[in-house]
PDB file of C-alpha atoms in Angstrom:
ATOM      1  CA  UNK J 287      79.971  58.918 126.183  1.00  0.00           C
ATOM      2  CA  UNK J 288      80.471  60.290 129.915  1.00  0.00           C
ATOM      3  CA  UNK J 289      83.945  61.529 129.056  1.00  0.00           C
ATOM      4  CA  UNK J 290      85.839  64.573 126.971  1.00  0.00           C
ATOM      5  CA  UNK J 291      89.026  62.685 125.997  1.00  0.00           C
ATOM      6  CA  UNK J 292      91.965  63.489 123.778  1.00  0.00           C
ATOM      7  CA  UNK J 293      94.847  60.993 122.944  1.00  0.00           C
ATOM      8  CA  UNK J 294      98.246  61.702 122.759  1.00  0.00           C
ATOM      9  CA  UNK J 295     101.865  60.713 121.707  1.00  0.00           C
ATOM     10  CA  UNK J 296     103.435  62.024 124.445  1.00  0.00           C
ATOM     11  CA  UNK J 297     104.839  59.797 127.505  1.00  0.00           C
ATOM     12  CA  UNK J 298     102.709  58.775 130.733  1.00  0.00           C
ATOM     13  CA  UNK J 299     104.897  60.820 133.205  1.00  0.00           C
ATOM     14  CA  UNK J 300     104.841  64.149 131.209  1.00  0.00           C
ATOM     15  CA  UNK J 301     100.801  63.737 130.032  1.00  0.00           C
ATOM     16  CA  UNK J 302     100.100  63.456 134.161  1.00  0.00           C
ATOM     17  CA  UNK J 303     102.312  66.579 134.520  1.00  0.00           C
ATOM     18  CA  UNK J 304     100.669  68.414 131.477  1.00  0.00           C
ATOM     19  CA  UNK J 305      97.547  67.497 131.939  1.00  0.00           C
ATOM     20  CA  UNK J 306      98.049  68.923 135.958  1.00  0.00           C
ATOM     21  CA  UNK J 307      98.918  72.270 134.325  1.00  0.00           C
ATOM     22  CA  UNK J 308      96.269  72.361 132.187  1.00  0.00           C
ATOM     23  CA  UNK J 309      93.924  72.096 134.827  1.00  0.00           C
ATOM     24  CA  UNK J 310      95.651  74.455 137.161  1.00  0.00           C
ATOM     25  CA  UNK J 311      95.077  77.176 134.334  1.00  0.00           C
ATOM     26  CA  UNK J 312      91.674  76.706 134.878  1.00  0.00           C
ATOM     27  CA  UNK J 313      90.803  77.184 138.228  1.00  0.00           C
ATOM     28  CA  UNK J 314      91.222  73.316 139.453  1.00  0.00           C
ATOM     29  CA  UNK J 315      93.378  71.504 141.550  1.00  0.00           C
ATOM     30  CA  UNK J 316      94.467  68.119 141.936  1.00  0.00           C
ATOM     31  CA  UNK J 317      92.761  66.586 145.282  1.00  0.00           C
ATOM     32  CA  UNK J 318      93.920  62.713 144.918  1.00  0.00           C
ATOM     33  CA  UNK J 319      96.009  60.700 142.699  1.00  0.00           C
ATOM     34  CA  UNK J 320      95.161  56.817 142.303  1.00  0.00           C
ATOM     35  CA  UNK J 321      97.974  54.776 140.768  1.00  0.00           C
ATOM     36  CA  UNK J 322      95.608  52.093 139.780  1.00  0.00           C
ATOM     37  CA  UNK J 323      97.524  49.816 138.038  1.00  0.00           C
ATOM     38  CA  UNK J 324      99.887  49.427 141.144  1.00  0.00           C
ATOM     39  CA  UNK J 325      96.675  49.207 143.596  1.00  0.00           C
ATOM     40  CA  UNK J 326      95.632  46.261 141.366  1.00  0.00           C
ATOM     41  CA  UNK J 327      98.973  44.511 141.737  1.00  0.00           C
ATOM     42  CA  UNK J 328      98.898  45.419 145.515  1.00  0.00           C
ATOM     43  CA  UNK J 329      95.473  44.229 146.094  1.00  0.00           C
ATOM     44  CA  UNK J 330      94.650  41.214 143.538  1.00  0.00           C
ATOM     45  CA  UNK J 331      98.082  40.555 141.701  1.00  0.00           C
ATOM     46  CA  UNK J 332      96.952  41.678 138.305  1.00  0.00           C
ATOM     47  CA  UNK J 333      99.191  43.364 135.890  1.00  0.00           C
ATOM     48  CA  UNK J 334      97.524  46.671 134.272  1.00  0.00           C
ATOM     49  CA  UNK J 335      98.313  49.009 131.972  1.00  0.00           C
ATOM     50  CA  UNK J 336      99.278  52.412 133.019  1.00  0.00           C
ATOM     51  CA  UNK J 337      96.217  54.132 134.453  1.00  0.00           C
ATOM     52  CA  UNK J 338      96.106  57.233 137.235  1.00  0.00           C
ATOM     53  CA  UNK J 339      92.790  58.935 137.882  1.00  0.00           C
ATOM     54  CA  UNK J 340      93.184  62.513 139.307  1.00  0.00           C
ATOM     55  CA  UNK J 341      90.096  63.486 141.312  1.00  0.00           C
ATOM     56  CA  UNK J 342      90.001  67.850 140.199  1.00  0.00           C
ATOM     57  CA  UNK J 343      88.084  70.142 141.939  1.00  0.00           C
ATOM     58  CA  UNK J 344      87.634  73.987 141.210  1.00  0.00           C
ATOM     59  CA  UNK J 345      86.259  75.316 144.769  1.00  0.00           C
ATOM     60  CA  UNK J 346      84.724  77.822 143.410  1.00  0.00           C
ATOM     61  CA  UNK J 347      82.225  75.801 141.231  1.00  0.00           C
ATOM     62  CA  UNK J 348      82.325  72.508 143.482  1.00  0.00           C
ATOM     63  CA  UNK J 349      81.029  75.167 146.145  1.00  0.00           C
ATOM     64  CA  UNK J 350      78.239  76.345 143.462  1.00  0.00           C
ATOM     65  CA  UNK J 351      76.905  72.841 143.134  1.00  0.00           C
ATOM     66  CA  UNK J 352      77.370  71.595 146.825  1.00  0.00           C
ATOM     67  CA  UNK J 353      74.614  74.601 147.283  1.00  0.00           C
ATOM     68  CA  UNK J 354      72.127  73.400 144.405  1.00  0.00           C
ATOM     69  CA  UNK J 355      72.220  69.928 146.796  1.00  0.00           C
ATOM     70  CA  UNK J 356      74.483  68.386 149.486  1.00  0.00           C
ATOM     71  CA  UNK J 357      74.142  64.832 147.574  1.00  0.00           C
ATOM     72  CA  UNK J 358      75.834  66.463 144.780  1.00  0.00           C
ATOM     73  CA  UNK J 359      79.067  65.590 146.451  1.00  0.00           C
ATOM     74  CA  UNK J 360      78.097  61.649 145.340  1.00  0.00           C
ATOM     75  CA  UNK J 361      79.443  62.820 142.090  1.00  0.00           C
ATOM     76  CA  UNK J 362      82.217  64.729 142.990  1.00  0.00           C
ATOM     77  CA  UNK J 363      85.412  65.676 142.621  1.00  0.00           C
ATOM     78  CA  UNK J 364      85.615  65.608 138.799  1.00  0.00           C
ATOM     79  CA  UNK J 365      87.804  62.549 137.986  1.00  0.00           C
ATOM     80  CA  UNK J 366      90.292  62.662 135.370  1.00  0.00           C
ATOM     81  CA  UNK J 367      92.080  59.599 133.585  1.00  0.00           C
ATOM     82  CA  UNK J 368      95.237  59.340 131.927  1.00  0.00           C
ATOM     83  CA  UNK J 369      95.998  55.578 130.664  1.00  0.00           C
ATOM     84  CA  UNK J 370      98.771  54.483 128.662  1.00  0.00           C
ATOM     85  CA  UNK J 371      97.892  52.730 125.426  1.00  0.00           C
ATOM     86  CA  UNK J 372      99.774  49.909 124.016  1.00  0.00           C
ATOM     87  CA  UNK J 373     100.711  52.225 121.066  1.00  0.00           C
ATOM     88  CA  UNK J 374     103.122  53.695 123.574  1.00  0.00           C
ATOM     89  CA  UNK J 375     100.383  56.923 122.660  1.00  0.00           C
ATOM     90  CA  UNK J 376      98.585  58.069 126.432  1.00  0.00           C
ATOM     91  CA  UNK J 377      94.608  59.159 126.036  1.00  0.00           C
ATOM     92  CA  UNK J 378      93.301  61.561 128.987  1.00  0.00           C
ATOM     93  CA  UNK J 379      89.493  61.378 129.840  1.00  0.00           C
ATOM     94  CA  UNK J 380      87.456  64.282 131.466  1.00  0.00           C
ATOM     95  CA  UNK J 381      84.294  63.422 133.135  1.00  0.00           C
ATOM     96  CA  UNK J 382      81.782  65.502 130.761  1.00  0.00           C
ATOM     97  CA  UNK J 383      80.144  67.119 134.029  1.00  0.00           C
ATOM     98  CA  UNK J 384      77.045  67.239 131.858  1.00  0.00           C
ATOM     99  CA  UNK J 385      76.143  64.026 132.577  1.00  0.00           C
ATOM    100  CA  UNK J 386      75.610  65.051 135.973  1.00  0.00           C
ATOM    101  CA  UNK J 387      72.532  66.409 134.834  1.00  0.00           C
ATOM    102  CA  UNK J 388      71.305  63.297 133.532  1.00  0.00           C
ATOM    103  CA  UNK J 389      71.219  62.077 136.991  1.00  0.00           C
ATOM    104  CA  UNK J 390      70.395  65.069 138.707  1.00  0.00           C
ATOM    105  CA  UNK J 391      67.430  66.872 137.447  1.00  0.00           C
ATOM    106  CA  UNK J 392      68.102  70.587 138.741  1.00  0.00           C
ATOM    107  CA  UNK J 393      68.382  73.687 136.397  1.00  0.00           C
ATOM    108  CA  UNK J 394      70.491  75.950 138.462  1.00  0.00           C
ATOM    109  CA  UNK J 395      73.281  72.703 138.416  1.00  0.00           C
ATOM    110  CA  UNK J 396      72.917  72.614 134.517  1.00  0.00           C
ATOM    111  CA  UNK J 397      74.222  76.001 134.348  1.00  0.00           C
ATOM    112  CA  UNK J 398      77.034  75.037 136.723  1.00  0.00           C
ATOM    113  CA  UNK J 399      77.782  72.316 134.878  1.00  0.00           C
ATOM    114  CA  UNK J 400      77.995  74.267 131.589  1.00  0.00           C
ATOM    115  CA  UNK J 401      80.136  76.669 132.649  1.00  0.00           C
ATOM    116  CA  UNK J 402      82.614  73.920 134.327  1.00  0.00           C
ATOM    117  CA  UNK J 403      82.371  71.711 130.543  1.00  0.00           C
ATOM    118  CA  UNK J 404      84.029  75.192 128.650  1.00  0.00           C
ATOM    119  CA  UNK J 405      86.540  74.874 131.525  1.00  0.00           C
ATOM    120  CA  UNK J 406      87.285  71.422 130.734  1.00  0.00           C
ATOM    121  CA  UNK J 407      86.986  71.569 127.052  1.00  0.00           C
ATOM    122  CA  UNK J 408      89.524  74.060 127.000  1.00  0.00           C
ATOM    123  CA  UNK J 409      91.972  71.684 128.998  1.00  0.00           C
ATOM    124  CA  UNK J 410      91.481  68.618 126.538  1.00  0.00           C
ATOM    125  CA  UNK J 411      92.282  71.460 123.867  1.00  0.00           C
ATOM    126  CA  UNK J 412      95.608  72.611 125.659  1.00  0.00           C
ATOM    127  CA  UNK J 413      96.601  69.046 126.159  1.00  0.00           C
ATOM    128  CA  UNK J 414      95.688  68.179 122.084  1.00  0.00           C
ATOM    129  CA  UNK J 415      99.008  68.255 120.128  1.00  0.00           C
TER     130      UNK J 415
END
């Protein structure tokens, strides 16, 4: 698993909202929005569920990690996905930055990368019903 994710029986529109907040509590902000289901009907014509990625930064730590290496940037900002299952239920996925140090073998990003996961674990907690 490359994700933290926690599903939810609240609507679409008011998980993306919540799920902002939460975030904002914790230091990150919302850089871009992707409506992907309505760039796949734009683009190819196919129907898709629900599905927005939100691209979150926290400056202060994306700054922290840019200094361990300037290709660190490949992997960010931390993306965030909210889909709407066909339950009517919505499920939000948090890229575990962890895995970044599967990829990248550094020590001083590990550390980084902890600290940012407690951020993020405590946002899938906030958004858990």
């Amino acid at each position: 698993m490359i994700g933290l994710t926690v599903h939810r029986k609240k609507g679409f529109d008011e998980t993306i909202t919540d799920t902002t907040e939460a975030l904002k509590k914790e230091g990150f902000g919302v850089l871009t929005t992707i409506d992907v289901k309505q760039t796949l009907k734009d683009k190819i014509n196919v129907d898709f569920k629900r599905y927005t990625i939100l691209g979150a930064c926290n400056p202060v730590f994306a700054h922290k990690a840019l200094e361990t290496s300037d290709e660190i940037g490949l992997l960010l900002p931390c993306n965030v996905v909210v889909t709407e299952e066909k339950n009517g239920e919505t499920k939000v996925s948090i890229f575990d930055p962890l895995t970044m140090t599967k990829v990248v073998e550094n020590p001083a990003l590990e550390v980084i990368a902890k600290e940012v996961q407690e951020k993020l674990i405590r946002v899938i907690h906030t958004l858990h019903e």
